[in-house]
């Protein structure tokens, strides 16, 4: 990667440095005198380098060590060399001096600063190695690559939640997949189901037909095979419908507010669930004779059996949700105005029920794929040709093709503009098509309808050379020199659907055939009316439509009862238990299915996992998080000494400074700087700092240990033990401290404390040696106290 020139501005004081940071958020970095940042830029470890470096070395008064009432104050820019040789520090706080002198070489210690050491970026082979320019989790990427590969120097006490797990982030409704997988590893199916239904009320449905973005984002994806999350979700969804009274109870408290949900597709059903759960009176208005929208009337039974949708609707009814059928908005007395007048809030999830047509001469000879599926689902007479051509490359087109074949067509083919690698249909849908003998014709578009005496005989296709333009907008181009004829007596067009919004105009704003809504709240221009899902153009699959319903329900609830915004999830301090059993190669369980010869239109092709298989897949989930380690030598020392940190914004204990965050190891805001560090008065405790590293010229500790205690007689009191480089944040060993308190020093005590310290370790595949190093350092430190007697 080419290194771009970087502007350097020396700051006169901390105020001017903060001002520069605020004015250049995302563009600037602070340089406190060390080499860490410069080395990172040289090695190009970040995809984007800073445009501005703000130098702090010229700031006056930040490099002093001063005795003050009750302790000692160190300026943030005090160099490590000054700390290491200062007589006051060496006499009262020897472990801090030992930590400072342990860093790298004299040349580095002469320029490296106290605050710079505390705030340096994470230490991780993937994060730092110049040959790995991809983004790991701490650099804003999707995964922590160390879990399944190089992890010799990483955490042995588990990972940390720097950001939501990649599977959870990839899920539009943000199912808490790691948490319910953890419950399943403990055989607690009930708790796992409860966790899933916090975000997904239609799990039995999504577990069958979801596009499973979560699996594409799974950390195992490039290691062996993703966890079969969708199949596990199906199992839990079926379990929830077997225990409806437990998982779909009526709300404990009624709000008295009334909600109208128009449309009972995925968006509408999801919005209804969450609004009812908040205690509102919910009525769902459905234009058809049954609920489910396209779940019922478009998706074939071999993918989603109708009894599953019916069970799901009955579960929602048990919550107290009322369904009104054959109620088409805009027809008869049911208008948008009347709904708004009779309800406190209205949600429009009316979907896409009109077929898009090909603009070809003689196009009237072609049939609608959507109407074809609707007729089959409505059990209307549905004639099918002997040779059928389906135009389209999405999952709906696959459903049309397979349905035609199972209705008796001798030969069915699919022609689509996209090449095989970018076809919108899911890979498993295409596998189903191949299993049913469907011929796929990728990179072909319809050019001319062929007919004889008004009877369709086929389609002439033209080669599609590109589907999208350079801005990735739909703008297909063709090669007119390459054409082919496909004989067919029936052509079914499945190139997308459009919305019928005749009910909305002129009250609601409509653009390009879609409802216009606020990008955040999904509120329309009419107060009290919200919209989501396909009719707004904000969803391209079922789970995204559900996300629209779930997210809109939050804003509808706030509109009704002024619900406060929930607190943001705290990240960077929550430890995760890494599932070590998942870190070796394994294969995903194969979804069981009925024999191909038994496939029909109504019964599901695929079956639900057994409980044993669900547990097997849960054991393949690693419970991903960041396992990089905090590499500051001075952090364990300051925590052990009960230091406090004064920043430009606040004063906080040293133990609270550290957190695992993107491109950071502290809780400091982007424009917050450390001013000074205060050490409390020290009353003659014994102290030691030990560090294990590969060689002395490398400042990165494999394990570091800071230990402080008062010794009365031979007994230990006021013990403080902190480890460094063993976890994403410095680790205070409180259980070890409690164990040692009041006990007399002995070799046996040292051995027992060392064993206790590693009892909670979670070593990865390649860093088990660090466990032994921790034990050795703790035993050595305690024995040094004993020998000092």
PDB file of C-alpha atoms in Angstrom, residues 413-571:
ATOM      1  CA  UNK A 413     -35.649 -24.011 -17.942  1.00  0.00           C
ATOM      2  CA  UNK A 414     -34.753 -20.700 -16.283  1.00  0.00           C
ATOM      3  CA  UNK A 415     -33.177 -17.795 -18.140  1.00  0.00           C
ATOM      4  CA  UNK A 416     -31.715 -14.875 -16.217  1.00  0.00           C
ATOM      5  CA  UNK A 417     -29.540 -11.861 -16.924  1.00  0.00           C
ATOM      6  CA  UNK A 418     -27.115 -12.661 -14.127  1.00  0.00           C
ATOM      7  CA  UNK A 419     -24.199 -15.066 -14.329  1.00  0.00           C
ATOM      8  CA  UNK A 420     -24.282 -18.040 -11.970  1.00  0.00           C
ATOM      9  CA  UNK A 421     -22.024 -16.380  -9.412  1.00  0.00           C
ATOM     10  CA  UNK A 422     -24.277 -13.327  -8.966  1.00  0.00           C
ATOM     11  CA  UNK A 423     -27.712 -14.858  -9.377  1.00  0.00           C
ATOM     12  CA  UNK A 424     -29.980 -13.487  -6.633  1.00  0.00           C
ATOM     13  CA  UNK A 425     -31.417 -16.925  -5.844  1.00  0.00           C
ATOM     14  CA  UNK A 426     -29.871 -18.619  -2.816  1.00  0.00           C
ATOM     15  CA  UNK A 427     -27.364 -21.386  -3.612  1.00  0.00           C
ATOM     16  CA  UNK A 428     -29.510 -24.002  -1.901  1.00  0.00           C
ATOM     17  CA  UNK A 429     -32.511 -22.911  -3.992  1.00  0.00           C
ATOM     18  CA  UNK A 430     -30.475 -23.499  -7.122  1.00  0.00           C
ATOM     19  CA  UNK A 431     -29.450 -26.895  -5.741  1.00  0.00           C
ATOM     20  CA  UNK A 432     -33.142 -27.729  -5.353  1.00  0.00           C
ATOM     21  CA  UNK A 433     -33.722 -26.643  -8.948  1.00  0.00           C
ATOM     22  CA  UNK A 434     -30.908 -28.861 -10.189  1.00  0.00           C
ATOM     23  CA  UNK A 435     -32.248 -31.783  -8.151  1.00  0.00           C
ATOM     24  CA  UNK A 436     -35.611 -31.364  -9.903  1.00  0.00           C
ATOM     25  CA  UNK A 437     -33.956 -31.276 -13.316  1.00  0.00           C
ATOM     26  CA  UNK A 438     -34.402 -27.557 -14.010  1.00  0.00           C
ATOM     27  CA  UNK A 439     -32.084 -26.250 -16.732  1.00  0.00           C
ATOM     28  CA  UNK A 440     -30.383 -22.973 -15.750  1.00  0.00           C
ATOM     29  CA  UNK A 441     -29.516 -20.525 -18.549  1.00  0.00           C
ATOM     30  CA  UNK A 442     -27.413 -17.764 -16.937  1.00  0.00           C
ATOM     31  CA  UNK A 443     -26.404 -14.517 -18.691  1.00  0.00           C
ATOM     32  CA  UNK A 444     -29.310 -14.581 -21.149  1.00  0.00           C
ATOM     33  CA  UNK A 445     -32.103 -12.034 -21.499  1.00  0.00           C
ATOM     34  CA  UNK A 446     -35.386 -12.179 -23.442  1.00  0.00           C
ATOM     35  CA  UNK A 447     -35.167 -10.411 -26.799  1.00  0.00           C
ATOM     36  CA  UNK A 448     -38.168 -11.530 -28.841  1.00  0.00           C
ATOM     37  CA  UNK A 449     -41.389 -13.471 -28.298  1.00  0.00           C
ATOM     38  CA  UNK A 450     -41.819 -16.260 -30.848  1.00  0.00           C
ATOM     39  CA  UNK A 451     -45.332 -17.206 -31.935  1.00  0.00           C
ATOM     40  CA  UNK A 452     -47.222 -18.884 -34.734  1.00  0.00           C
ATOM     41  CA  UNK A 453     -50.807 -17.909 -35.511  1.00  0.00           C
ATOM     42  CA  UNK A 454     -51.118 -16.258 -32.119  1.00  0.00           C
ATOM     43  CA  UNK A 455     -49.771 -19.285 -30.230  1.00  0.00           C
ATOM     44  CA  UNK A 456     -46.566 -19.018 -28.238  1.00  0.00           C
ATOM     45  CA  UNK A 457     -43.731 -21.190 -29.546  1.00  0.00           C
ATOM     46  CA  UNK A 458     -40.767 -19.887 -27.566  1.00  0.00           C
ATOM     47  CA  UNK A 459     -38.447 -16.996 -26.777  1.00  0.00           C
ATOM     48  CA  UNK A 460     -35.366 -15.715 -28.545  1.00  0.00           C
ATOM     49  CA  UNK A 461     -32.705 -14.885 -25.964  1.00  0.00           C
ATOM     50  CA  UNK A 462     -29.780 -12.501 -26.313  1.00  0.00           C
ATOM     51  CA  UNK A 463     -26.491 -12.771 -24.448  1.00  0.00           C
ATOM     52  CA  UNK A 464     -26.254 -10.418 -21.446  1.00  0.00           C
ATOM     53  CA  UNK A 465     -22.711  -9.103 -21.061  1.00  0.00           C
ATOM     54  CA  UNK A 466     -23.234  -6.977 -17.949  1.00  0.00           C
ATOM     55  CA  UNK A 467     -26.115  -6.482 -15.509  1.00  0.00           C
ATOM     56  CA  UNK A 468     -24.933  -3.408 -13.613  1.00  0.00           C
ATOM     57  CA  UNK A 469     -23.073  -0.250 -14.545  1.00  0.00           C
ATOM     58  CA  UNK A 470     -19.965   1.070 -12.806  1.00  0.00           C
ATOM     59  CA  UNK A 471     -22.142   2.573 -10.048  1.00  0.00           C
ATOM     60  CA  UNK A 472     -23.740  -0.852  -9.540  1.00  0.00           C
ATOM     61  CA  UNK A 473     -27.077   0.306 -10.831  1.00  0.00           C
ATOM     62  CA  UNK A 474     -29.240  -2.000 -12.876  1.00  0.00           C
ATOM     63  CA  UNK A 475     -28.294  -1.211 -16.485  1.00  0.00           C
ATOM     64  CA  UNK A 476     -27.950  -4.456 -18.486  1.00  0.00           C
ATOM     65  CA  UNK A 477     -25.961  -4.526 -21.709  1.00  0.00           C
ATOM     66  CA  UNK A 478     -26.261  -7.167 -24.426  1.00  0.00           C
ATOM     67  CA  UNK A 479     -24.310  -8.658 -27.323  1.00  0.00           C
ATOM     68  CA  UNK A 480     -26.773  -8.726 -30.259  1.00  0.00           C
ATOM     69  CA  UNK A 481     -24.403 -11.007 -32.178  1.00  0.00           C
ATOM     70  CA  UNK A 482     -25.076 -13.892 -29.777  1.00  0.00           C
ATOM     71  CA  UNK A 483     -28.641 -15.154 -29.600  1.00  0.00           C
ATOM     72  CA  UNK A 484     -30.391 -18.459 -28.990  1.00  0.00           C
ATOM     73  CA  UNK A 485     -33.927 -19.781 -29.306  1.00  0.00           C
ATOM     74  CA  UNK A 486     -35.637 -21.648 -26.495  1.00  0.00           C
ATOM     75  CA  UNK A 487     -38.732 -23.533 -27.547  1.00  0.00           C
ATOM     76  CA  UNK A 488     -41.579 -23.268 -25.046  1.00  0.00           C
ATOM     77  CA  UNK A 489     -45.352 -23.499 -24.962  1.00  0.00           C
ATOM     78  CA  UNK A 490     -45.477 -21.537 -21.713  1.00  0.00           C
ATOM     79  CA  UNK A 491     -43.286 -18.666 -20.513  1.00  0.00           C
ATOM     80  CA  UNK A 492     -43.621 -17.534 -16.888  1.00  0.00           C
ATOM     81  CA  UNK A 493     -42.192 -14.142 -16.003  1.00  0.00           C
ATOM     82  CA  UNK A 494     -40.736 -13.750 -12.499  1.00  0.00           C
ATOM     83  CA  UNK A 495     -38.679 -10.560 -12.651  1.00  0.00           C
ATOM     84  CA  UNK A 496     -40.018  -8.847  -9.542  1.00  0.00           C
ATOM     85  CA  UNK A 497     -43.179  -7.355  -8.136  1.00  0.00           C
ATOM     86  CA  UNK A 498     -44.696  -3.911  -7.706  1.00  0.00           C
ATOM     87  CA  UNK A 499     -46.887  -2.339  -5.045  1.00  0.00           C
ATOM     88  CA  UNK A 500     -50.550  -1.423  -5.361  1.00  0.00           C
ATOM     89  CA  UNK A 501     -50.663   1.933  -3.579  1.00  0.00           C
ATOM     90  CA  UNK A 502     -53.961   3.191  -4.910  1.00  0.00           C
ATOM     91  CA  UNK A 503     -55.187   3.373  -1.298  1.00  0.00           C
ATOM     92  CA  UNK A 504     -52.341   5.728  -0.328  1.00  0.00           C
ATOM     93  CA  UNK A 505     -52.716   8.586  -2.764  1.00  0.00           C
ATOM     94  CA  UNK A 506     -53.160  11.476  -2.336  1.00  0.00           C
ATOM     95  CA  UNK A 507     -52.736  11.270   1.456  1.00  0.00           C
ATOM     96  CA  UNK A 508     -49.290   9.689   1.448  1.00  0.00           C
ATOM     97  CA  UNK A 509     -46.167  10.638  -0.443  1.00  0.00           C
ATOM     98  CA  UNK A 510     -45.316   8.099  -3.150  1.00  0.00           C
ATOM     99  CA  UNK A 511     -42.184   8.061  -5.296  1.00  0.00           C
ATOM    100  CA  UNK A 512     -41.261   5.534  -7.993  1.00  0.00           C
ATOM    101  CA  UNK A 513     -44.185   3.348  -6.954  1.00  0.00           C
ATOM    102  CA  UNK A 514     -43.102   3.110  -3.289  1.00  0.00           C
ATOM    103  CA  UNK A 515     -44.226   4.711  -0.041  1.00  0.00           C
ATOM    104  CA  UNK A 516     -41.876   7.449   1.162  1.00  0.00           C
ATOM    105  CA  UNK A 517     -40.936   7.101   4.834  1.00  0.00           C
ATOM    106  CA  UNK A 518     -38.465   8.634   7.245  1.00  0.00           C
ATOM    107  CA  UNK A 519     -35.167   6.772   6.990  1.00  0.00           C
ATOM    108  CA  UNK A 520     -34.996   6.150  10.728  1.00  0.00           C
ATOM    109  CA  UNK A 521     -38.524   5.996  12.162  1.00  0.00           C
ATOM    110  CA  UNK A 522     -40.364   4.803   8.994  1.00  0.00           C
ATOM    111  CA  UNK A 523     -42.986   7.492   9.659  1.00  0.00           C
ATOM    112  CA  UNK A 524     -44.906   8.632   6.597  1.00  0.00           C
ATOM    113  CA  UNK A 525     -45.848  12.241   5.927  1.00  0.00           C
ATOM    114  CA  UNK A 526     -49.193  11.559   7.663  1.00  0.00           C
ATOM    115  CA  UNK A 527     -48.896  11.857  11.439  1.00  0.00           C
ATOM    116  CA  UNK A 528     -49.514   8.556  13.202  1.00  0.00           C
ATOM    117  CA  UNK A 529     -49.044   6.455  10.071  1.00  0.00           C
ATOM    118  CA  UNK A 530     -45.909   4.358   9.619  1.00  0.00           C
ATOM    119  CA  UNK A 531     -44.890   1.939   6.874  1.00  0.00           C
ATOM    120  CA  UNK A 532     -42.301  -0.743   6.297  1.00  0.00           C
ATOM    121  CA  UNK A 533     -41.272  -3.750   4.286  1.00  0.00           C
ATOM    122  CA  UNK A 534     -41.572  -4.253   0.551  1.00  0.00           C
ATOM    123  CA  UNK A 535     -44.009  -1.382  -0.001  1.00  0.00           C
ATOM    124  CA  UNK A 536     -41.292   1.079   1.008  1.00  0.00           C
ATOM    125  CA  UNK A 537     -38.551  -0.566  -1.040  1.00  0.00           C
ATOM    126  CA  UNK A 538     -36.527  -1.139   2.122  1.00  0.00           C
ATOM    127  CA  UNK A 539     -36.656  -4.936   2.132  1.00  0.00           C
ATOM    128  CA  UNK A 540     -35.470  -7.467  -0.418  1.00  0.00           C
ATOM    129  CA  UNK A 541     -36.150 -10.633   1.561  1.00  0.00           C
ATOM    130  CA  UNK A 542     -38.306 -11.938   4.369  1.00  0.00           C
ATOM    131  CA  UNK A 543     -35.973 -11.289   7.268  1.00  0.00           C
ATOM    132  CA  UNK A 544     -35.329  -7.711   6.117  1.00  0.00           C
ATOM    133  CA  UNK A 545     -39.091  -7.173   6.015  1.00  0.00           C
ATOM    134  CA  UNK A 546     -39.245  -8.498   9.579  1.00  0.00           C
ATOM    135  CA  UNK A 547     -36.500  -6.071  10.577  1.00  0.00           C
ATOM    136  CA  UNK A 548     -38.625  -3.264   9.142  1.00  0.00           C
ATOM    137  CA  UNK A 549     -41.573  -4.371  11.269  1.00  0.00           C
ATOM    138  CA  UNK A 550     -39.481  -4.763  14.420  1.00  0.00           C
ATOM    139  CA  UNK A 551     -37.644  -1.444  14.086  1.00  0.00           C
ATOM    140  CA  UNK A 552     -40.788   0.483  13.172  1.00  0.00           C
ATOM    141  CA  UNK A 553     -42.585  -0.920  16.217  1.00  0.00           C
ATOM    142  CA  UNK A 554     -40.010   0.799  18.433  1.00  0.00           C
ATOM    143  CA  UNK A 555     -40.879   4.197  16.987  1.00  0.00           C
ATOM    144  CA  UNK A 556     -44.611   3.511  16.983  1.00  0.00           C
ATOM    145  CA  UNK A 557     -44.399   2.590  20.660  1.00  0.00           C
ATOM    146  CA  UNK A 558     -42.525   5.824  21.406  1.00  0.00           C
ATOM    147  CA  UNK A 559     -45.160   7.730  19.466  1.00  0.00           C
ATOM    148  CA  UNK A 560     -47.902   6.170  21.613  1.00  0.00           C
ATOM    149  CA  UNK A 561     -46.418   6.223  25.092  1.00  0.00           C
ATOM    150  CA  UNK A 562     -43.156   8.223  24.849  1.00  0.00           C
ATOM    151  CA  UNK A 563     -40.993   5.199  25.701  1.00  0.00           C
ATOM    152  CA  UNK A 564     -37.432   6.318  26.546  1.00  0.00           C
ATOM    153  CA  UNK A 565     -34.679   5.236  24.185  1.00  0.00           C
ATOM    154  CA  UNK A 566     -32.874   2.195  25.617  1.00  0.00           C
ATOM    155  CA  UNK A 567     -29.298   2.619  26.788  1.00  0.00           C
ATOM    156  CA  UNK A 568     -26.656   1.646  24.262  1.00  0.00           C
ATOM    157  CA  UNK A 569     -25.118  -1.769  24.800  1.00  0.00           C
ATOM    158  CA  UNK A 570     -21.822  -1.444  26.640  1.00  0.00           C
ATOM    159  CA  UNK A 571     -19.017  -2.953  24.614  1.00  0.00           C
TER     160      UNK A 571
END
